[in-house]
């Protein structure tokens, strides 16, 4: 049987990669993907804690489903903003976002 530590290590690694991508990359699509990776890392931890907890139950899985729904809404809004920005400026660079002032 697999222990809790490998799941936590995977979650930490995925969260770290996502955080690095969100803070250092300049392409908005890569930033959105990095945020999704961070949310998936939290889902792995939620499900691992619900399975390996003192009393295993489905609470972590329910929270993970809510997290997936929120992530889907975040992607929809983020891509809509990205498309509007790209149509306006023909760029997907994070540094150009401050030029959206009227």
PDB file of C-alpha atoms in Angstrom:
ATOM      1  CA  UNK A   1       0.000   0.000   0.000  1.00  0.00           C
ATOM      2  CA  UNK A   2       1.249   3.478  -0.840  1.00  0.00           C
ATOM      3  CA  UNK A   3       1.732   5.877   2.067  1.00  0.00           C
ATOM      4  CA  UNK A   4       0.668   9.497   2.375  1.00  0.00           C
ATOM      5  CA  UNK A   5       4.147  11.022   1.884  1.00  0.00           C
ATOM      6  CA  UNK A   6       4.496  10.351  -1.893  1.00  0.00           C
ATOM      7  CA  UNK A   7       1.195  12.106  -2.552  1.00  0.00           C
ATOM      8  CA  UNK A   8       2.235  15.092  -0.463  1.00  0.00           C
ATOM      9  CA  UNK A   9       5.613  15.199  -2.197  1.00  0.00           C
ATOM     10  CA  UNK A  10       3.905  15.137  -5.603  1.00  0.00           C
ATOM     11  CA  UNK A  11       1.587  17.938  -4.501  1.00  0.00           C
ATOM     12  CA  UNK A  12       4.496  20.056  -3.276  1.00  0.00           C
ATOM     13  CA  UNK A  13       6.471  19.488  -6.481  1.00  0.00           C
ATOM     14  CA  UNK A  14       3.494  20.360  -8.713  1.00  0.00           C
ATOM     15  CA  UNK A  15       2.687  23.420  -6.618  1.00  0.00           C
ATOM     16  CA  UNK A  16       6.303  24.586  -6.787  1.00  0.00           C
ATOM     17  CA  UNK A  17       6.440  24.157 -10.567  1.00  0.00           C
ATOM     18  CA  UNK A  18       3.145  26.028 -10.913  1.00  0.00           C
ATOM     19  CA  UNK A  19       4.299  28.831  -8.637  1.00  0.00           C
ATOM     20  CA  UNK A  20       7.540  29.168 -10.582  1.00  0.00           C
ATOM     21  CA  UNK A  21       5.636  29.344 -13.864  1.00  0.00           C
ATOM     22  CA  UNK A  22       3.106  31.859 -12.554  1.00  0.00           C
ATOM     23  CA  UNK A  23       5.783  34.181 -11.181  1.00  0.00           C
ATOM     24  CA  UNK A  24       8.448  34.012 -13.895  1.00  0.00           C
ATOM     25  CA  UNK A  25       6.755  33.455 -17.252  1.00  0.00           C
ATOM     26  CA  UNK A  26       5.583  36.330 -19.421  1.00  0.00           C
ATOM     27  CA  UNK A  27       3.032  34.543 -21.596  1.00  0.00           C
ATOM     28  CA  UNK A  28      -0.494  34.780 -20.174  1.00  0.00           C
ATOM     29  CA  UNK A  29      -1.418  31.296 -21.355  1.00  0.00           C
ATOM     30  CA  UNK A  30       1.540  29.798 -19.476  1.00  0.00           C
ATOM     31  CA  UNK A  31       0.535  31.771 -16.381  1.00  0.00           C
ATOM     32  CA  UNK A  32      -3.009  30.339 -16.576  1.00  0.00           C
ATOM     33  CA  UNK A  33      -1.635  26.809 -17.026  1.00  0.00           C
ATOM     34  CA  UNK A  34       0.641  27.343 -14.013  1.00  0.00           C
ATOM     35  CA  UNK A  35      -2.312  28.438 -11.879  1.00  0.00           C
ATOM     36  CA  UNK A  36      -4.195  25.323 -12.979  1.00  0.00           C
ATOM     37  CA  UNK A  37      -1.209  23.205 -11.964  1.00  0.00           C
ATOM     38  CA  UNK A  38      -1.237  24.794  -8.512  1.00  0.00           C
ATOM     39  CA  UNK A  39      -4.954  24.051  -8.145  1.00  0.00           C
ATOM     40  CA  UNK A  40      -4.392  20.433  -9.202  1.00  0.00           C
ATOM     41  CA  UNK A  41      -1.641  20.114  -6.596  1.00  0.00           C
ATOM     42  CA  UNK A  42      -4.105  21.215  -3.929  1.00  0.00           C
ATOM     43  CA  UNK A  43      -6.622  18.657  -5.269  1.00  0.00           C
ATOM     44  CA  UNK A  44      -4.050  15.875  -4.888  1.00  0.00           C
ATOM     45  CA  UNK A  45      -3.435  16.914  -1.287  1.00  0.00           C
ATOM     46  CA  UNK A  46      -7.164  17.159  -0.509  1.00  0.00           C
ATOM     47  CA  UNK A  47      -7.873  13.688  -1.857  1.00  0.00           C
ATOM     48  CA  UNK A  48      -4.789  12.203  -0.172  1.00  0.00           C
ATOM     49  CA  UNK A  49      -5.804  13.649   3.187  1.00  0.00           C
ATOM     50  CA  UNK A  50      -9.367  12.382   2.783  1.00  0.00           C
ATOM     51  CA  UNK A  51      -8.107   8.878   1.985  1.00  0.00           C
ATOM     52  CA  UNK A  52      -5.334   8.634   4.574  1.00  0.00           C
ATOM     53  CA  UNK A  53      -6.946  10.645   7.370  1.00  0.00           C
ATOM     54  CA  UNK A  54      -7.784   9.392  10.840  1.00  0.00           C
ATOM     55  CA  UNK A  55     -11.327   8.662   9.683  1.00  0.00           C
ATOM     56  CA  UNK A  56     -11.283   8.188   5.874  1.00  0.00           C
ATOM     57  CA  UNK A  57     -14.287   9.903   4.337  1.00  0.00           C
ATOM     58  CA  UNK A  58     -15.319  11.745   1.198  1.00  0.00           C
ATOM     59  CA  UNK A  59     -14.976  15.305   2.519  1.00  0.00           C
ATOM     60  CA  UNK A  60     -11.671  15.912   0.732  1.00  0.00           C
ATOM     61  CA  UNK A  61     -13.098  14.554  -2.494  1.00  0.00           C
ATOM     62  CA  UNK A  62     -16.081  16.888  -2.258  1.00  0.00           C
ATOM     63  CA  UNK A  63     -13.763  19.843  -1.690  1.00  0.00           C
ATOM     64  CA  UNK A  64     -11.676  18.693  -4.663  1.00  0.00           C
ATOM     65  CA  UNK A  65     -14.802  18.678  -6.854  1.00  0.00           C
ATOM     66  CA  UNK A  66     -15.600  22.240  -5.755  1.00  0.00           C
ATOM     67  CA  UNK A  67     -11.996  23.167  -6.519  1.00  0.00           C
ATOM     68  CA  UNK A  68     -12.308  21.659 -10.012  1.00  0.00           C
ATOM     69  CA  UNK A  69     -15.498  23.661 -10.643  1.00  0.00           C
ATOM     70  CA  UNK A  70     -13.810  26.867  -9.501  1.00  0.00           C
ATOM     71  CA  UNK A  71     -10.804  26.085 -11.704  1.00  0.00           C
ATOM     72  CA  UNK A  72     -13.073  25.610 -14.730  1.00  0.00           C
ATOM     73  CA  UNK A  73     -14.717  28.980 -14.102  1.00  0.00           C
ATOM     74  CA  UNK A  74     -11.296  30.593 -13.627  1.00  0.00           C
ATOM     75  CA  UNK A  75     -10.113  29.218 -16.967  1.00  0.00           C
ATOM     76  CA  UNK A  76     -13.231  30.451 -18.755  1.00  0.00           C
ATOM     77  CA  UNK A  77     -12.895  33.974 -17.365  1.00  0.00           C
ATOM     78  CA  UNK A  78      -9.125  34.024 -17.863  1.00  0.00           C
ATOM     79  CA  UNK A  79      -9.352  32.926 -21.484  1.00  0.00           C
ATOM     80  CA  UNK A  80     -12.108  35.464 -22.177  1.00  0.00           C
ATOM     81  CA  UNK A  81      -9.916  38.244 -20.793  1.00  0.00           C
ATOM     82  CA  UNK A  82      -6.930  36.884 -22.736  1.00  0.00           C
ATOM     83  CA  UNK A  83      -8.882  36.819 -26.018  1.00  0.00           C
ATOM     84  CA  UNK A  84     -10.146  40.364 -25.483  1.00  0.00           C
ATOM     85  CA  UNK A  85      -6.626  41.541 -24.683  1.00  0.00           C
ATOM     86  CA  UNK A  86      -5.154  39.716 -27.682  1.00  0.00           C
ATOM     87  CA  UNK A  87      -7.735  41.228 -30.030  1.00  0.00           C
ATOM     88  CA  UNK A  88      -6.991  44.687 -28.670  1.00  0.00           C
ATOM     89  CA  UNK A  89      -3.166  44.549 -28.548  1.00  0.00           C
ATOM     90  CA  UNK A  90      -2.115  41.480 -30.636  1.00  0.00           C
ATOM     91  CA  UNK A  91       0.021  40.338 -27.736  1.00  0.00           C
ATOM     92  CA  UNK A  92      -0.196  37.737 -24.974  1.00  0.00           C
ATOM     93  CA  UNK A  93       2.677  39.194 -22.960  1.00  0.00           C
ATOM     94  CA  UNK A  94       2.097  39.942 -19.286  1.00  0.00           C
ATOM     95  CA  UNK A  95       4.131  43.146 -19.519  1.00  0.00           C
ATOM     96  CA  UNK A  96       1.657  44.620 -22.003  1.00  0.00           C
ATOM     97  CA  UNK A  97      -1.345  44.267 -19.678  1.00  0.00           C
ATOM     98  CA  UNK A  98      -0.796  47.684 -18.090  1.00  0.00           C
ATOM     99  CA  UNK A  99      -1.432  49.266 -21.518  1.00  0.00           C
ATOM    100  CA  UNK A 100      -5.152  48.463 -21.246  1.00  0.00           C
ATOM    101  CA  UNK A 101      -5.891  51.815 -19.627  1.00  0.00           C
ATOM    102  CA  UNK A 102      -8.499  53.848 -21.444  1.00  0.00           C
TER     103      UNK A 102
END
